[in-house]
Coordinates of C-alpha atoms in Angstrom, one line a residue:
M247 CA 0.0 0.0 0.0
D248 CA 1.5 3.4 -1.0
S249 CA 1.7 6.3 1.5
S250 CA -1.4 8.1 0.1
A251 CA -3.5 5.0 0.3
A252 CA -2.3 4.4 3.8
S253 CA -3.1 7.9 4.9
A254 CA -6.6 7.6 3.4
A255 CA -7.2 4.4 5.2
A256 CA -6.0 5.9 8.5
A257 CA -8.2 8.9 8.1
A258 CA -11.2 6.6 7.4
A259 CA -10.5 4.6 10.6
A260 CA -10.1 7.6 12.8
P261 CA -12.7 8.4 15.4
V262 CA -15.4 10.8 14.1
V263 CA -16.2 14.1 15.7
L264 CA -19.3 15.9 14.4
V265 CA -19.4 19.6 15.2
T266 CA -22.5 21.8 15.2
N267 CA -23.5 25.0 17.0
D268 CA -26.3 27.7 17.2
D269 CA -24.2 30.8 16.3
G270 CA -23.9 29.6 12.7
I271 CA -21.3 27.9 10.6
D272 CA -19.2 31.1 10.1
A273 CA -19.0 31.8 13.9
P274 CA -15.4 32.1 15.2
G275 CA -16.0 29.7 18.1
L276 CA -16.9 26.9 15.8
R277 CA -14.0 27.6 13.4
F278 CA -11.5 27.7 16.2
L279 CA -12.8 24.5 17.7
V280 CA -12.7 22.7 14.3
G281 CA -9.1 24.1 13.8
Q282 CA -8.0 22.5 17.1
L283 CA -9.6 19.2 16.3
V284 CA -8.0 19.1 12.8
A285 CA -4.6 20.1 14.2
A286 CA -4.8 17.2 16.7
R287 CA -4.6 14.7 13.8
R288 CA -6.5 12.2 15.8
Y289 CA -10.0 12.6 14.4
R290 CA -12.0 12.7 11.3
V291 CA -13.7 16.1 11.7
L292 CA -17.2 16.7 10.2
V293 CA -19.3 19.8 10.5
C294 CA -23.1 20.3 10.0
A295 CA -24.2 23.7 11.4
P296 CA -26.9 26.3 10.7
D297 CA -26.3 28.6 7.8
T298 CA -27.2 31.6 10.0
D299 CA -27.3 32.5 13.7
R300 CA -29.9 30.3 15.4
S301 CA -29.2 31.3 19.0
G302 CA -32.0 30.8 21.6
V303 CA -34.0 28.3 19.5
S304 CA -33.8 25.6 22.1
H305 CA -34.7 22.2 20.8
S306 CA -36.9 23.4 18.0
I307 CA -36.9 21.3 14.7
T308 CA -37.9 22.0 11.1
W309 CA -40.8 20.0 9.8
R310 CA -41.5 22.0 6.6
P311 CA -39.9 23.0 4.3
A312 CA -37.2 20.6 3.4
L313 CA -33.7 21.4 4.8
R314 CA -31.3 23.0 2.3
C315 CA -27.7 21.9 2.7
K316 CA -24.6 23.4 1.1
R317 CA -21.0 22.2 1.1
V318 CA -18.7 24.6 2.9
D319 CA -14.9 24.8 2.6
I320 CA -13.2 24.4 6.0
D321 CA -9.6 23.2 5.9
G322 CA -9.2 19.6 7.1
A323 CA -13.0 19.0 7.7
T324 CA -16.0 17.8 5.8
A325 CA -18.5 20.6 6.3
F326 CA -22.1 21.4 5.4
A327 CA -24.3 24.5 6.2
A328 CA -27.9 23.6 6.7
S329 CA -31.0 25.8 6.7
G330 CA -32.3 24.3 9.9
T331 CA -31.8 24.6 13.7
P332 CA -29.0 23.1 15.8
A333 CA -31.2 20.1 16.6
D334 CA -31.9 19.6 12.8
C335 CA -28.1 19.7 12.1
A336 CA -27.3 17.2 14.8
S337 CA -30.1 14.9 13.7
L338 CA -29.1 15.1 10.0
G339 CA -25.4 14.5 10.9
I340 CA -25.9 11.4 13.0
S341 CA -28.5 10.0 10.5
G342 CA -25.8 8.8 8.2
K343 CA -27.2 10.7 5.3
L344 CA -24.2 13.0 5.4
F345 CA -22.0 11.3 8.1
D346 CA -22.2 9.9 11.6
G347 CA -20.1 10.3 14.8
L348 CA -19.7 12.0 18.2
V349 CA -21.4 15.4 18.4
V350 CA -19.8 18.5 19.8
S351 CA -22.1 21.5 19.8
G352 CA -20.2 24.8 20.1
I353 CA -18.2 26.7 20.9
N354 CA -20.8 29.5 21.2
V355 CA -20.6 32.7 23.1
G356 CA -22.4 33.3 26.5
N357 CA -23.2 30.9 29.3
N358 CA -25.6 28.0 29.5
C359 CA -25.8 27.8 33.3
G360 CA -29.0 27.2 35.2
C361 CA -32.3 27.8 33.3
H362 CA -30.4 28.9 30.2
V363 CA -30.2 25.2 29.1
I364 CA -33.9 25.4 28.3
Y365 CA -33.4 28.2 25.7
S366 CA -30.1 27.2 24.3
G367 CA -29.8 25.9 20.8
T368 CA -26.3 24.8 21.6
V369 CA -27.7 22.4 24.3
G370 CA -30.6 21.5 21.9
G371 CA -28.0 20.2 19.3
A372 CA -26.2 18.1 21.9
R373 CA -29.5 16.8 23.4
E374 CA -30.8 15.7 20.0
A375 CA -27.7 13.5 19.5
F376 CA -28.1 12.2 23.0
L377 CA -31.7 11.2 22.4
Y378 CA -30.5 9.0 19.6
G379 CA -27.8 7.3 21.7
I380 CA -24.8 9.4 20.4
P381 CA -22.4 10.8 23.0
S382 CA -22.5 14.6 22.9
L383 CA -21.0 17.7 24.4
A384 CA -22.5 21.3 24.5
M385 CA -19.9 24.0 24.8
V386 CA -20.1 27.8 25.4
A387 CA -17.6 30.4 26.5
S388 CA -18.2 33.5 28.6
Q389 CA -15.7 35.5 26.5
S390 CA -15.4 39.3 26.2
S391 CA -13.9 39.2 22.8
V392 CA -13.7 37.0 19.7
N393 CA -10.0 36.4 20.2
D394 CA -10.6 34.8 23.5
L395 CA -12.6 32.0 21.8
K396 CA -9.3 30.7 20.4
V397 CA -8.1 30.1 23.9
A398 CA -11.4 28.5 24.8
A399 CA -11.0 26.1 22.0
E400 CA -7.5 25.2 23.2
V401 CA -8.5 24.6 26.8
V402 CA -11.3 22.2 26.0
M403 CA -9.2 19.8 23.9
P404 CA -8.0 17.7 26.8
L405 CA -11.7 17.1 27.8
I406 CA -12.6 16.1 24.3
N407 CA -9.6 13.8 24.0
N408 CA -10.5 12.2 27.3
V409 CA -14.2 11.6 26.3
M410 CA -13.1 10.1 23.0
A411 CA -10.7 7.7 24.8
E412 CA -13.5 6.6 27.1
I413 CA -15.8 6.0 24.1
K414 CA -13.1 4.0 22.4
N415 CA -12.6 1.9 25.6
G416 CA -16.4 1.3 25.9
T417 CA -16.4 2.9 29.4
Y418 CA -18.2 6.2 28.5
P419 CA -21.7 6.3 30.3
Q420 CA -24.8 6.4 28.2
G421 CA -27.2 8.1 30.6
S422 CA -26.3 11.7 30.1
F423 CA -24.6 14.3 27.9
L424 CA -22.3 17.1 29.1
N425 CA -22.9 20.8 29.2
I426 CA -19.6 22.7 29.4
D427 CA -19.2 26.3 30.3
I428 CA -15.8 28.1 29.9
P429 CA -15.0 31.1 32.1
T430 CA -14.0 34.6 30.9
D431 CA -10.3 34.2 31.7
A432 CA -10.0 30.8 30.0
A433 CA -6.2 31.0 29.9
H434 CA -6.0 31.0 33.7
H435 CA -9.0 28.8 34.5
K436 CA -8.9 26.8 37.8
G437 CA -9.5 23.5 36.1
Y438 CA -12.4 21.3 35.2
K439 CA -15.2 20.9 37.8
I440 CA -18.2 18.5 37.7
T441 CA -21.2 20.7 38.7
K442 CA -25.0 20.6 39.1
Q443 CA -27.4 22.6 37.1
G444 CA -28.6 25.6 39.2
R445 CA -31.4 28.1 38.8
Y446 CA -29.4 31.0 37.4
M447 CA -31.4 33.0 34.8
A448 CA -31.1 36.3 32.9
R449 CA -34.6 37.8 32.9
I450 CA -35.6 39.2 29.6
G451 CA -38.3 41.8 29.0
W452 CA -39.6 43.9 26.1
E453 CA -39.3 47.5 24.9
Q454 CA -41.1 49.2 22.0
T455 CA -38.8 50.2 19.1
V456 CA -39.1 51.7 15.7
Y457 CA -36.4 49.5 14.1
K458 CA -37.1 46.3 12.2
K459 CA -33.7 45.0 13.1
P460 CA -32.9 46.3 16.6
A461 CA -29.6 45.5 18.4
V462 CA -30.8 43.0 21.0
E463 CA -29.3 41.9 24.3
S464 CA -29.9 38.1 24.4
Y465 CA -30.0 35.9 27.4
Q466 CA -26.6 34.7 26.3
T467 CA -24.7 37.9 25.4
A468 CA -26.2 40.6 27.5
N469 CA -23.6 43.3 28.4
M470 CA -20.9 41.4 26.6
D471 CA -18.7 43.1 23.9
V472 CA -19.1 40.4 21.3
D473 CA -20.2 42.3 18.2
S474 CA -20.8 45.8 17.0
E475 CA -24.4 45.4 15.9
K476 CA -26.5 48.5 16.0
D477 CA -30.1 49.4 15.5
S478 CA -30.8 49.5 11.8
E479 CA -33.7 49.8 9.3
V480 CA -36.4 52.1 10.6
D481 CA -39.8 50.5 9.9
T482 CA -42.0 52.6 7.7
S483 CA -44.2 49.8 6.4
S484 CA -47.3 50.5 8.5
E485 CA -48.1 53.0 11.2
N486 CA -50.5 50.4 12.7
D487 CA -47.8 47.9 13.4
L488 CA -46.1 47.9 16.9
L489 CA -42.5 46.6 17.1
F490 CA -40.9 45.3 20.2
K491 CA -37.3 44.2 21.1
R492 CA -36.0 42.1 23.9
V493 CA -34.0 43.7 26.7
L494 CA -32.2 42.4 29.8
V495 CA -34.3 43.2 32.9
R496 CA -32.2 41.5 35.6
R497 CA -30.2 38.4 36.5
S498 CA -31.8 36.0 38.9
Y499 CA -29.6 34.2 41.5
D500 CA -31.7 31.9 43.6
E501 CA -29.9 30.9 46.8
E502 CA -28.5 27.5 46.5
E503 CA -26.4 25.5 48.9
G504 CA -23.2 23.7 47.9
D505 CA -20.0 24.5 46.1
D506 CA -20.8 22.6 43.0
I507 CA -23.5 24.7 41.4
D508 CA -22.8 25.5 37.7
H509 CA -23.0 29.3 37.7
K510 CA -21.2 29.8 41.0
C511 CA -18.3 27.6 39.8
L512 CA -18.1 29.4 36.4
V513 CA -17.9 32.8 38.1
D514 CA -15.2 31.4 40.3
G515 CA -13.1 30.6 37.3
Y516 CA -13.7 26.8 36.7
I517 CA -14.6 25.1 33.5
T518 CA -17.9 23.7 34.6
V519 CA -18.9 20.2 33.3
T520 CA -22.5 19.6 34.0
P521 CA -24.1 16.2 33.2
L522 CA -27.6 16.6 31.8
G523 CA -30.4 14.2 30.9
A524 CA -33.4 14.5 28.6
L525 CA -36.2 14.6 31.2
S526 CA -37.6 17.6 33.0
R527 CA -38.7 16.2 36.3
A528 CA -40.3 18.2 39.1
E529 CA -38.7 18.5 42.5
A530 CA -39.3 15.3 44.5
D531 CA -40.9 17.1 47.5
V532 CA -43.9 18.4 45.5
I533 CA -45.0 14.9 44.5
P534 CA -46.9 14.1 47.8
Y535 CA -48.7 17.5 47.5
Y536 CA -50.0 16.7 44.0
K537 CA -50.9 13.2 45.0
A538 CA -53.0 14.6 47.8
C539 CA -54.6 17.1 45.6
L540 CA -55.5 14.5 43.0
S541 CA -56.9 12.2 45.7
R542 CA -59.2 15.0 47.0
D543 CA -60.3 15.9 43.5
Q544 CA -61.2 12.3 42.8
D545 CA -63.1 12.0 46.1
T546 CA -65.1 15.2 45.2
F547 CA -65.9 13.9 41.8
V548 CA -67.1 10.5 43.1
A549 CA -69.2 12.3 45.8
H550 CA -71.0 14.3 43.1

């Protein structure tokens, strides 16, 4: 076998990492992460990501119309941009119609601590893969500039390498996927820390505006210097239409005990690694209350 054939065979046998995100296929975080994975020369790197920013779409999927996919040139990777959501991209990727493999969703900008996992398209992409039995990671970085994302991509590589080794050895657990938050000063992080999902949330409200495309503070990037987007395109279509934009109202920090809550540890400088599942269960202590209520309602119904 000549050297080119041997290289091709080695590439085909390499473990597969499928990268998606919700910031879009051109987002710096995704490009930096793909660059690190390619440079490692350990994986076959595949990309299927939204063709535009789909932040905050949670686990929404596209039913109609058909998804439109276009080949994208990314050095060292096989990449497609799709017209759907992060969950669509993950689903299409693992279906085998384009390719299959481990899913890494990110690296996107912001934080996915606490209640943010409900809104996050990043988490939605990882969760979609998890639902179909594919190991997956969701990654976001609390960075103040685009350049910091390159450092974020570098510091998560040991974790990705470790997960891939566990998968190869057959020792990686199947009951959860990982939500990873990278602190602002990623170059001087305090290490990886296994954490629990807390109740942190950025409360978002509404303000009236005259712009069709207002600059919006999202739950992810509020008060972060991540782009220079400004209000644009004054709406003159109809004086009967009312336009509203989202605004940050406040951040909610419920008091939680313990030193392993995701947002607390992130602020303290750790790379937080939070195992998540697919189910949204109520707190255990409310179950007796609802059982009692249901029992009373049933007794009332029978009596009448």
